[in-house]
PDB file of C-alpha atoms and ligand atoms in Angstrom:
ATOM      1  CA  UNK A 571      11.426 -16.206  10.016  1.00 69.00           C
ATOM      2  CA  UNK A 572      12.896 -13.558  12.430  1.00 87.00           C
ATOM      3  CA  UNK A 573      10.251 -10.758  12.954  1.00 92.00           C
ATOM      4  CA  UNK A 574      11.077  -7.053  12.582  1.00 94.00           C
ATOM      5  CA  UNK A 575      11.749  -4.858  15.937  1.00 95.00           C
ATOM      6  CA  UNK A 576       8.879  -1.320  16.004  1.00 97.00           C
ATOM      7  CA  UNK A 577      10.908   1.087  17.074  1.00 98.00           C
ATOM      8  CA  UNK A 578       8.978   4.111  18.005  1.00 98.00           C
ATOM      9  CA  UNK A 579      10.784   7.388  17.657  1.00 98.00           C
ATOM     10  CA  UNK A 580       8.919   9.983  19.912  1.00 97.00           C
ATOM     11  CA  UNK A 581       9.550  13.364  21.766  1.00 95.00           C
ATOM     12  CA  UNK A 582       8.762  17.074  21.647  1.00 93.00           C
ATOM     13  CA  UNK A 583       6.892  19.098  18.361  1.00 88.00           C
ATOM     14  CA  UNK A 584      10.574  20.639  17.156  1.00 89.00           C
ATOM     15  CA  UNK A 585      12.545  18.465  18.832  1.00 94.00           C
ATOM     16  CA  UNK A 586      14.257  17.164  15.636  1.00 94.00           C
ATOM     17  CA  UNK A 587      12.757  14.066  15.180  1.00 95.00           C
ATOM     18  CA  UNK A 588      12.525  13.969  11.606  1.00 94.00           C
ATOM     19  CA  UNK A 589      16.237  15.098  10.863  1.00 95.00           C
ATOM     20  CA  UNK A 590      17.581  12.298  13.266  1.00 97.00           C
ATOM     21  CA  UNK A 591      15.388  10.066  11.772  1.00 97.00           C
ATOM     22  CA  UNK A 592      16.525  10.614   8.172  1.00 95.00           C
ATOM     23  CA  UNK A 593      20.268  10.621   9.533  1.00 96.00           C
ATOM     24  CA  UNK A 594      19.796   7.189  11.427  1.00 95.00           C
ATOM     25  CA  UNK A 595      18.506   5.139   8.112  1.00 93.00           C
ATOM     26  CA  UNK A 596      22.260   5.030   7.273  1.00 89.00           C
ATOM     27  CA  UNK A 597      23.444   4.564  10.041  1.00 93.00           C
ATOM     28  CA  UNK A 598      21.950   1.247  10.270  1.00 92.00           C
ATOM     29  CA  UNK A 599      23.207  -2.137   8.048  1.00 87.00           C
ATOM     30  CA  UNK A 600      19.228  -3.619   7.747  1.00 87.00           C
ATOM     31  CA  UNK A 601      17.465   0.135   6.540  1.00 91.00           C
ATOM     32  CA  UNK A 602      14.478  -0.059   8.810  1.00 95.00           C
ATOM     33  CA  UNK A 603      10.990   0.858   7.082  1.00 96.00           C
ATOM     34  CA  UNK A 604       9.460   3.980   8.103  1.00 97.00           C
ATOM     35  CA  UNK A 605       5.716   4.180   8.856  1.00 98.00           C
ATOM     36  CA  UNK A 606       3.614   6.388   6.465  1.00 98.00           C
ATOM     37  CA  UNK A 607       0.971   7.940   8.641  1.00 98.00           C
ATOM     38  CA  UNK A 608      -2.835   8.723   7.724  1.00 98.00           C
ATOM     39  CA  UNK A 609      -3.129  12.764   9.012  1.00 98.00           C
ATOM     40  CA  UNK A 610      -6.865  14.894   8.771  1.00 98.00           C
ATOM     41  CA  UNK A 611      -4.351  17.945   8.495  1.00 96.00           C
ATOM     42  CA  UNK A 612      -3.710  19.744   5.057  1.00 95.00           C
ATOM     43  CA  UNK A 613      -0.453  19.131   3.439  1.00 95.00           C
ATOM     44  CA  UNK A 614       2.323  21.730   3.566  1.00 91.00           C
ATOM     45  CA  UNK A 615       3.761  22.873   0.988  1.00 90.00           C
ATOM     46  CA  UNK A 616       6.654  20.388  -0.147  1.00 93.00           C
ATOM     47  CA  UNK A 617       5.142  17.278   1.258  1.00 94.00           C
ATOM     48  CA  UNK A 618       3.113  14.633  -0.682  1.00 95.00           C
ATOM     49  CA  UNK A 619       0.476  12.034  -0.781  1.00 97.00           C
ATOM     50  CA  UNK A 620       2.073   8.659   0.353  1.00 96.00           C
ATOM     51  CA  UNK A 621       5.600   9.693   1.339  1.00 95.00           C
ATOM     52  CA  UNK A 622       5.195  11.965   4.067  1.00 94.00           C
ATOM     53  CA  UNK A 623       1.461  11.142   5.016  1.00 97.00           C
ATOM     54  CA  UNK A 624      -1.627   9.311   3.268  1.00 98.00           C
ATOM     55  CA  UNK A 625      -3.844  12.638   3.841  1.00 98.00           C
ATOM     56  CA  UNK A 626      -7.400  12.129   4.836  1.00 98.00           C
ATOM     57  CA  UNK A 627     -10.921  13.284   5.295  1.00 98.00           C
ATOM     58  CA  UNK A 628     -12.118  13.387   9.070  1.00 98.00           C
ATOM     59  CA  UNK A 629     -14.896  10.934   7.735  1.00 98.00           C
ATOM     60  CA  UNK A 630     -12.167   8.769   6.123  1.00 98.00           C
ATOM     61  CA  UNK A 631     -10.194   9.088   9.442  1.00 98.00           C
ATOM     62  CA  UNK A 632     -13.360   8.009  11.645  1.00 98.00           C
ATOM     63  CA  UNK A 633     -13.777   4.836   9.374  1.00 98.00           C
ATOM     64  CA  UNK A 634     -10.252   3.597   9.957  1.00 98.00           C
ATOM     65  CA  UNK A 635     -10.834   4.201  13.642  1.00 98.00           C
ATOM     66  CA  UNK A 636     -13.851   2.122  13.475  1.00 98.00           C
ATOM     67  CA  UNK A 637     -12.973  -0.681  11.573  1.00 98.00           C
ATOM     68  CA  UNK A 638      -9.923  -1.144  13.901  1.00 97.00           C
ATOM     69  CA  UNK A 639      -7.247  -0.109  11.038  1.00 98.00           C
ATOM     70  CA  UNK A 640      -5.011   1.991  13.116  1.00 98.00           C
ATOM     71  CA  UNK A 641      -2.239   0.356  15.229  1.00 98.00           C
ATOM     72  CA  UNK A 642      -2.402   4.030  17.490  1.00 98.00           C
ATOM     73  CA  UNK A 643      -3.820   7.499  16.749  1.00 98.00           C
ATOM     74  CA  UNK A 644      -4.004  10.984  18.475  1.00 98.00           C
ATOM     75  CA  UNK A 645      -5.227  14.255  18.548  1.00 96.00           C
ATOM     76  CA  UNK A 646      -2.724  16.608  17.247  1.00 90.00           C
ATOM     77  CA  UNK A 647      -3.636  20.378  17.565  1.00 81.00           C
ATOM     78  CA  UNK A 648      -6.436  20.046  15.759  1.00 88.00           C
ATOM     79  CA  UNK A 649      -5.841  17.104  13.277  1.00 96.00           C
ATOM     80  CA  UNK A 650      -5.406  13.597  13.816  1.00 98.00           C
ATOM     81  CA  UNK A 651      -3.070  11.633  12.649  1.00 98.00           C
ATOM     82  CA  UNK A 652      -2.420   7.756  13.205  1.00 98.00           C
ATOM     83  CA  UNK A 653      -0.681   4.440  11.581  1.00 98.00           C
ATOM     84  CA  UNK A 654      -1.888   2.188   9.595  1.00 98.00           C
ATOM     85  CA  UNK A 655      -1.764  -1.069  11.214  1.00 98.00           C
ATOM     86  CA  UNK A 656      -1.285  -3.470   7.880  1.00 98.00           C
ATOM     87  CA  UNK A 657       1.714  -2.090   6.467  1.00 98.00           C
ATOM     88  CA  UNK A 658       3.620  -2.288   9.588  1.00 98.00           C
ATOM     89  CA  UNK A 659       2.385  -5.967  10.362  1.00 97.00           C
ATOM     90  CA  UNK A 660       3.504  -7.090   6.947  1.00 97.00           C
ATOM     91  CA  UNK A 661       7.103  -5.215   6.717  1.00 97.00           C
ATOM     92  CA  UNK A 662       7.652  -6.724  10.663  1.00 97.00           C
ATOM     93  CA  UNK A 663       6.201 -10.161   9.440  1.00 97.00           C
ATOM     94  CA  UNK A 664       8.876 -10.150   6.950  1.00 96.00           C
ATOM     95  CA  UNK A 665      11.540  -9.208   8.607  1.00 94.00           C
ATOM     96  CA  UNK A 666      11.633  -5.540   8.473  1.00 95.00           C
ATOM     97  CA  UNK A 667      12.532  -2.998  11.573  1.00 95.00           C
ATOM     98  CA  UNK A 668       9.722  -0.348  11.225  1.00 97.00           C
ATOM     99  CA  UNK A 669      10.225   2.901  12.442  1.00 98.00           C
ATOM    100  CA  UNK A 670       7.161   5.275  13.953  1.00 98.00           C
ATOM    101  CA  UNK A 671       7.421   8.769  14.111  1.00 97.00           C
ATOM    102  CA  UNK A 672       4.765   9.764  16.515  1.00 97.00           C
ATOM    103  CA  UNK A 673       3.573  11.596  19.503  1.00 94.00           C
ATOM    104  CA  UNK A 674       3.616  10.444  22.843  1.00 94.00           C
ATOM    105  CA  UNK A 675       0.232   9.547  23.187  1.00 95.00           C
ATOM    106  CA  UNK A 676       0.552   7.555  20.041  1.00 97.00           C
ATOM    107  CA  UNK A 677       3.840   5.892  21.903  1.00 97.00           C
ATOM    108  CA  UNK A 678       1.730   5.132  25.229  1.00 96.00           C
ATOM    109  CA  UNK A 679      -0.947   2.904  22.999  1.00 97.00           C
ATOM    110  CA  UNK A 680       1.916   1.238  21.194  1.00 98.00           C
ATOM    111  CA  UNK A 681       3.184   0.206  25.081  1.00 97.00           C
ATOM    112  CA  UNK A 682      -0.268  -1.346  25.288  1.00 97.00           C
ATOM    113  CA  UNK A 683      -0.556  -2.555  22.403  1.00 96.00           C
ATOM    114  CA  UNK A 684       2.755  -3.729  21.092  1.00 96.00           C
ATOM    115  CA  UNK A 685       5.169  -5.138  24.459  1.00 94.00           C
ATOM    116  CA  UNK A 686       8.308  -5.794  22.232  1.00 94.00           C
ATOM    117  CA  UNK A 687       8.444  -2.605  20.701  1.00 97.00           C
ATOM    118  CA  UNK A 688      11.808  -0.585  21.454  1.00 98.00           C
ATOM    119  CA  UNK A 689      10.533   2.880  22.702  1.00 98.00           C
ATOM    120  CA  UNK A 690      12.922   5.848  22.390  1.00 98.00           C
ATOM    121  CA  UNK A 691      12.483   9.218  23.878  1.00 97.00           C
ATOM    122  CA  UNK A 692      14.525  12.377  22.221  1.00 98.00           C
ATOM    123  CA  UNK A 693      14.493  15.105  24.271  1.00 96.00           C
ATOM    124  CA  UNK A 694      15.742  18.449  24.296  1.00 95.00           C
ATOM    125  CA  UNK A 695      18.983  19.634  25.710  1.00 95.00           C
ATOM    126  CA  UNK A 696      16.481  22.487  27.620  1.00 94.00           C
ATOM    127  CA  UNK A 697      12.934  23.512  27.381  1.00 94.00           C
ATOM    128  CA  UNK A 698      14.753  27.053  25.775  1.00 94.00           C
ATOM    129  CA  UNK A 699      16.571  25.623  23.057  1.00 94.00           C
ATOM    130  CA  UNK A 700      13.005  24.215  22.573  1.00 94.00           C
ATOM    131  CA  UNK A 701      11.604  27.470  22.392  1.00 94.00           C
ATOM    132  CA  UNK A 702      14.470  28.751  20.100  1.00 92.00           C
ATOM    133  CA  UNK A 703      14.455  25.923  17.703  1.00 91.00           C
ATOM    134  CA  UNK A 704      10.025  26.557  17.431  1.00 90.00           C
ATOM    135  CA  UNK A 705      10.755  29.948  17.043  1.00 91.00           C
ATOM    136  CA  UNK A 706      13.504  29.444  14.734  1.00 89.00           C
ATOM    137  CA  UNK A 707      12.029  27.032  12.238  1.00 82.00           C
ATOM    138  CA  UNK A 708       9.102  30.725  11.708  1.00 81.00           C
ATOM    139  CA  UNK A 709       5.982  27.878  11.112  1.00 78.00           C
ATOM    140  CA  UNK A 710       3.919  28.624  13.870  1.00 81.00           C
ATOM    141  CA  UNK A 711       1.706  31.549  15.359  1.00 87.00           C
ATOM    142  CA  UNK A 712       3.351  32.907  19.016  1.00 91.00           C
ATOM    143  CA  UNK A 713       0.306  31.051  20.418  1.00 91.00           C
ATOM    144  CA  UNK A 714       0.715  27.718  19.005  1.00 87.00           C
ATOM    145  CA  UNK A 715       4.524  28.318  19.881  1.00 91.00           C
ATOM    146  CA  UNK A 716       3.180  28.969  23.614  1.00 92.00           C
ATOM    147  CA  UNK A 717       0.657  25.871  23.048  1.00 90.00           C
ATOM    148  CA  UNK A 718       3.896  23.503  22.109  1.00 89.00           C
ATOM    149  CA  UNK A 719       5.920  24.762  24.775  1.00 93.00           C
ATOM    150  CA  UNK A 720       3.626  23.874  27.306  1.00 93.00           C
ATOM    151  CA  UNK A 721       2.441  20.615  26.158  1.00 92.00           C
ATOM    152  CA  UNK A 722       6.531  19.755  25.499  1.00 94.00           C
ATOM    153  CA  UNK A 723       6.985  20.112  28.924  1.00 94.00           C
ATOM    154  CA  UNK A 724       4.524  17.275  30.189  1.00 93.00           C
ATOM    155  CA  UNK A 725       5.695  15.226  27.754  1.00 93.00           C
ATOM    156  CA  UNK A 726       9.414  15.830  28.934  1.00 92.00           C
ATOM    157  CA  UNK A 727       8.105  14.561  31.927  1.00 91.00           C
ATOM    158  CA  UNK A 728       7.245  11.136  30.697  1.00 91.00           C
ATOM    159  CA  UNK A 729      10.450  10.632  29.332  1.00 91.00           C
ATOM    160  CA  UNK A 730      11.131   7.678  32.295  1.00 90.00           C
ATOM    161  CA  UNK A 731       8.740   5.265  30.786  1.00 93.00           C
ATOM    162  CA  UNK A 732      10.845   4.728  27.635  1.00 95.00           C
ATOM    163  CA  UNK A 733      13.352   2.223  27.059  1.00 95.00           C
ATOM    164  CA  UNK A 734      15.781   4.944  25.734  1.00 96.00           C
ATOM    165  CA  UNK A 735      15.826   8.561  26.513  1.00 97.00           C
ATOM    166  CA  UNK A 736      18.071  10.453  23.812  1.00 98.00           C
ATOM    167  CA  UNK A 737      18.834  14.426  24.318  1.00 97.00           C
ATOM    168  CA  UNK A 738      19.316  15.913  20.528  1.00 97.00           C
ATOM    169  CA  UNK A 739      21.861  18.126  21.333  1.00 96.00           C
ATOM    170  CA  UNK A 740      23.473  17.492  17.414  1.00 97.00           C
ATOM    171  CA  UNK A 741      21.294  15.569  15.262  1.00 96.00           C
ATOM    172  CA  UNK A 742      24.745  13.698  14.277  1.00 97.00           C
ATOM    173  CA  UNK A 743      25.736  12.120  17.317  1.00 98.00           C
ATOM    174  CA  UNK A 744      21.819  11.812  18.600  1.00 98.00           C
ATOM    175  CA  UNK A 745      21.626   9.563  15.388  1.00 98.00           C
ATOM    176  CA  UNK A 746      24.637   7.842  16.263  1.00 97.00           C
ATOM    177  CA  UNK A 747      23.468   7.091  20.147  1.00 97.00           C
ATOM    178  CA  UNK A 748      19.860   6.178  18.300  1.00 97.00           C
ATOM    179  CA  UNK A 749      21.227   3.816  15.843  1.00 96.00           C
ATOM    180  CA  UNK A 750      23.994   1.969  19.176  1.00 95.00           C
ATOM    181  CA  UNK A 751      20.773   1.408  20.481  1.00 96.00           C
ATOM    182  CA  UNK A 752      18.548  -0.223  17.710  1.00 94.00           C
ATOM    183  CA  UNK A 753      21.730  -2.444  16.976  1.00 91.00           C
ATOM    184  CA  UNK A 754      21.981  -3.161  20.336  1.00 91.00           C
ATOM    185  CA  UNK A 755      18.363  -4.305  20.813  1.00 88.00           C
ATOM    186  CA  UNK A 756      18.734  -6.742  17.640  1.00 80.00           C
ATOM    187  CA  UNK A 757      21.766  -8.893  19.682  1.00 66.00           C
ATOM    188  CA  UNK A 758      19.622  -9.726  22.723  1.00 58.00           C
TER     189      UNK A 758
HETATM  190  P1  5GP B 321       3.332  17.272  11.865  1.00 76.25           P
HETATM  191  O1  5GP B 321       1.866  17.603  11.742  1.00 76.25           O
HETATM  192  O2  5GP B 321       4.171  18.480  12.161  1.00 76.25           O
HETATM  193  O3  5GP B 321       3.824  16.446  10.730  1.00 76.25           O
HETATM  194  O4  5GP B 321       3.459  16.344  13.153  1.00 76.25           O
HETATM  195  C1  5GP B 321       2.992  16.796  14.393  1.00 76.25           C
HETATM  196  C2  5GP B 321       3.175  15.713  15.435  1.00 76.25           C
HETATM  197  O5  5GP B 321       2.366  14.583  15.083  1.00 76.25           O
HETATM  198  C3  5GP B 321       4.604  15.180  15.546  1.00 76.25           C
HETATM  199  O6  5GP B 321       4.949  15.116  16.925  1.00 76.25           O
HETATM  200  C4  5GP B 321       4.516  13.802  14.930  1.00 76.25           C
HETATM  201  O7  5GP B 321       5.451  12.924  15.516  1.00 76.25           O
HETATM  202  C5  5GP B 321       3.102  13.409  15.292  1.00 76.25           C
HETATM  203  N1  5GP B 321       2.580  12.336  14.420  1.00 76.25           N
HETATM  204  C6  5GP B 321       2.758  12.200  13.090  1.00 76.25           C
HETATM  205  N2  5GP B 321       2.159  11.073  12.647  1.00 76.25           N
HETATM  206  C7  5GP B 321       1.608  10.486  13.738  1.00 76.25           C
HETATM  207  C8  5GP B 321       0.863   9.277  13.940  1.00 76.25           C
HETATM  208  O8  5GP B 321       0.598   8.494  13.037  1.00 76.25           O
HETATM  209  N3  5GP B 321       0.452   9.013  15.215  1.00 76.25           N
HETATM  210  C9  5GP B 321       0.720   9.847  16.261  1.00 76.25           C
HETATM  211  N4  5GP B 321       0.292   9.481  17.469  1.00 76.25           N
HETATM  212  N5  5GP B 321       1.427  10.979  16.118  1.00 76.25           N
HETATM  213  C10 5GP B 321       1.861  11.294  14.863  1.00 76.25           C
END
């Protein structure tokens, strides 16, 4: 059977991954799966067990790390979060595109670990709209603002490594460049 394409989905904390990522799944004819992460962070309000993330205890988190169940992990401002490696084996085993939401630390073991996996970069249109769309979205402290800014841009800086570097300038047409580019990666 043809396996599924991972498709990592990376870039910048406020960047806008999420929104593109909810505005690509129908975009695309075959829905790719999306990858429910294991996080040591609290939930926010809104979000819940098993749809947004599996949340675990630090203990929980160094088991899975131990026992090899996590395809990548990384340090997060002071969580962890990582994938599960099973799900996404079985959903590419049968056919499924599975989609990975994750840092770019996470994205760097997936190079290592995973050589036909699609890697896309979304980037901002400018390290200010950056800082406008943190400041914007009122979740964070002025020093974890500062904290993102700064660590957003190193990671702009490894943008070349990635098969596709996408600026999110409108989450509408990034989606639109994001899905061309998972379709194209299917024909070849
Ligand atoms: P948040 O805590 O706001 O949901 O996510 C913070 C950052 O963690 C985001 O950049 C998100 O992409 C990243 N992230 C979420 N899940 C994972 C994961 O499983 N692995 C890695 N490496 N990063 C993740």
């Amino acid at each position: 059977m043809h396996r599924g394409t991972l498709i990592v989905i990376t870039g910048p904390s406020g960047v806008g991954k999420g929104t593109v990522i909810q505005r690509l799944l129908s975009r695309i004819a075959e829905r790719p799966a999306l990858s429910v992460s294991v996080t040591t962070r609290a939930p926010r309000p809104g979000e819940t067990e098993g749809v947004h993330y599996h949340f675990v205890t630090d203990l929980e988190f160094d088991r899975m790390i131990a026992d090899g169940s996590l395809l990548e992990w990384a340090e997060i401002v002071g969580h962890r979060s990582g994938t599960p490696r099973r799900p996404v084996e079985q959903l590419l085993a049968a056919g499924r595109d599975v989609i990975l939401e994750i840092d770019v630390k996470g994205a760097e073991q997936v190079r290592e670990r995973v050589p036909d996996a699609l890697l896309i970069f979304l980037e901002p249109p400018s390290l200010d709209v950056l800082e406008e769309r943190l400041r914007g979205r009122g979740t964070e402290t002025e020093a974890m603002i500062e904290d993102r800014l700064r660590l957003a841009a190193r990671e702009v800086g490894e943008a070349s490594w990635f098969h596709a570097v996408v600026v999110n300038d409108d989450a509408d047409r990034a989606a639109d460049e994001v899905a061309a580019i998972i379709e194209a990666s299917r024909t070849v």
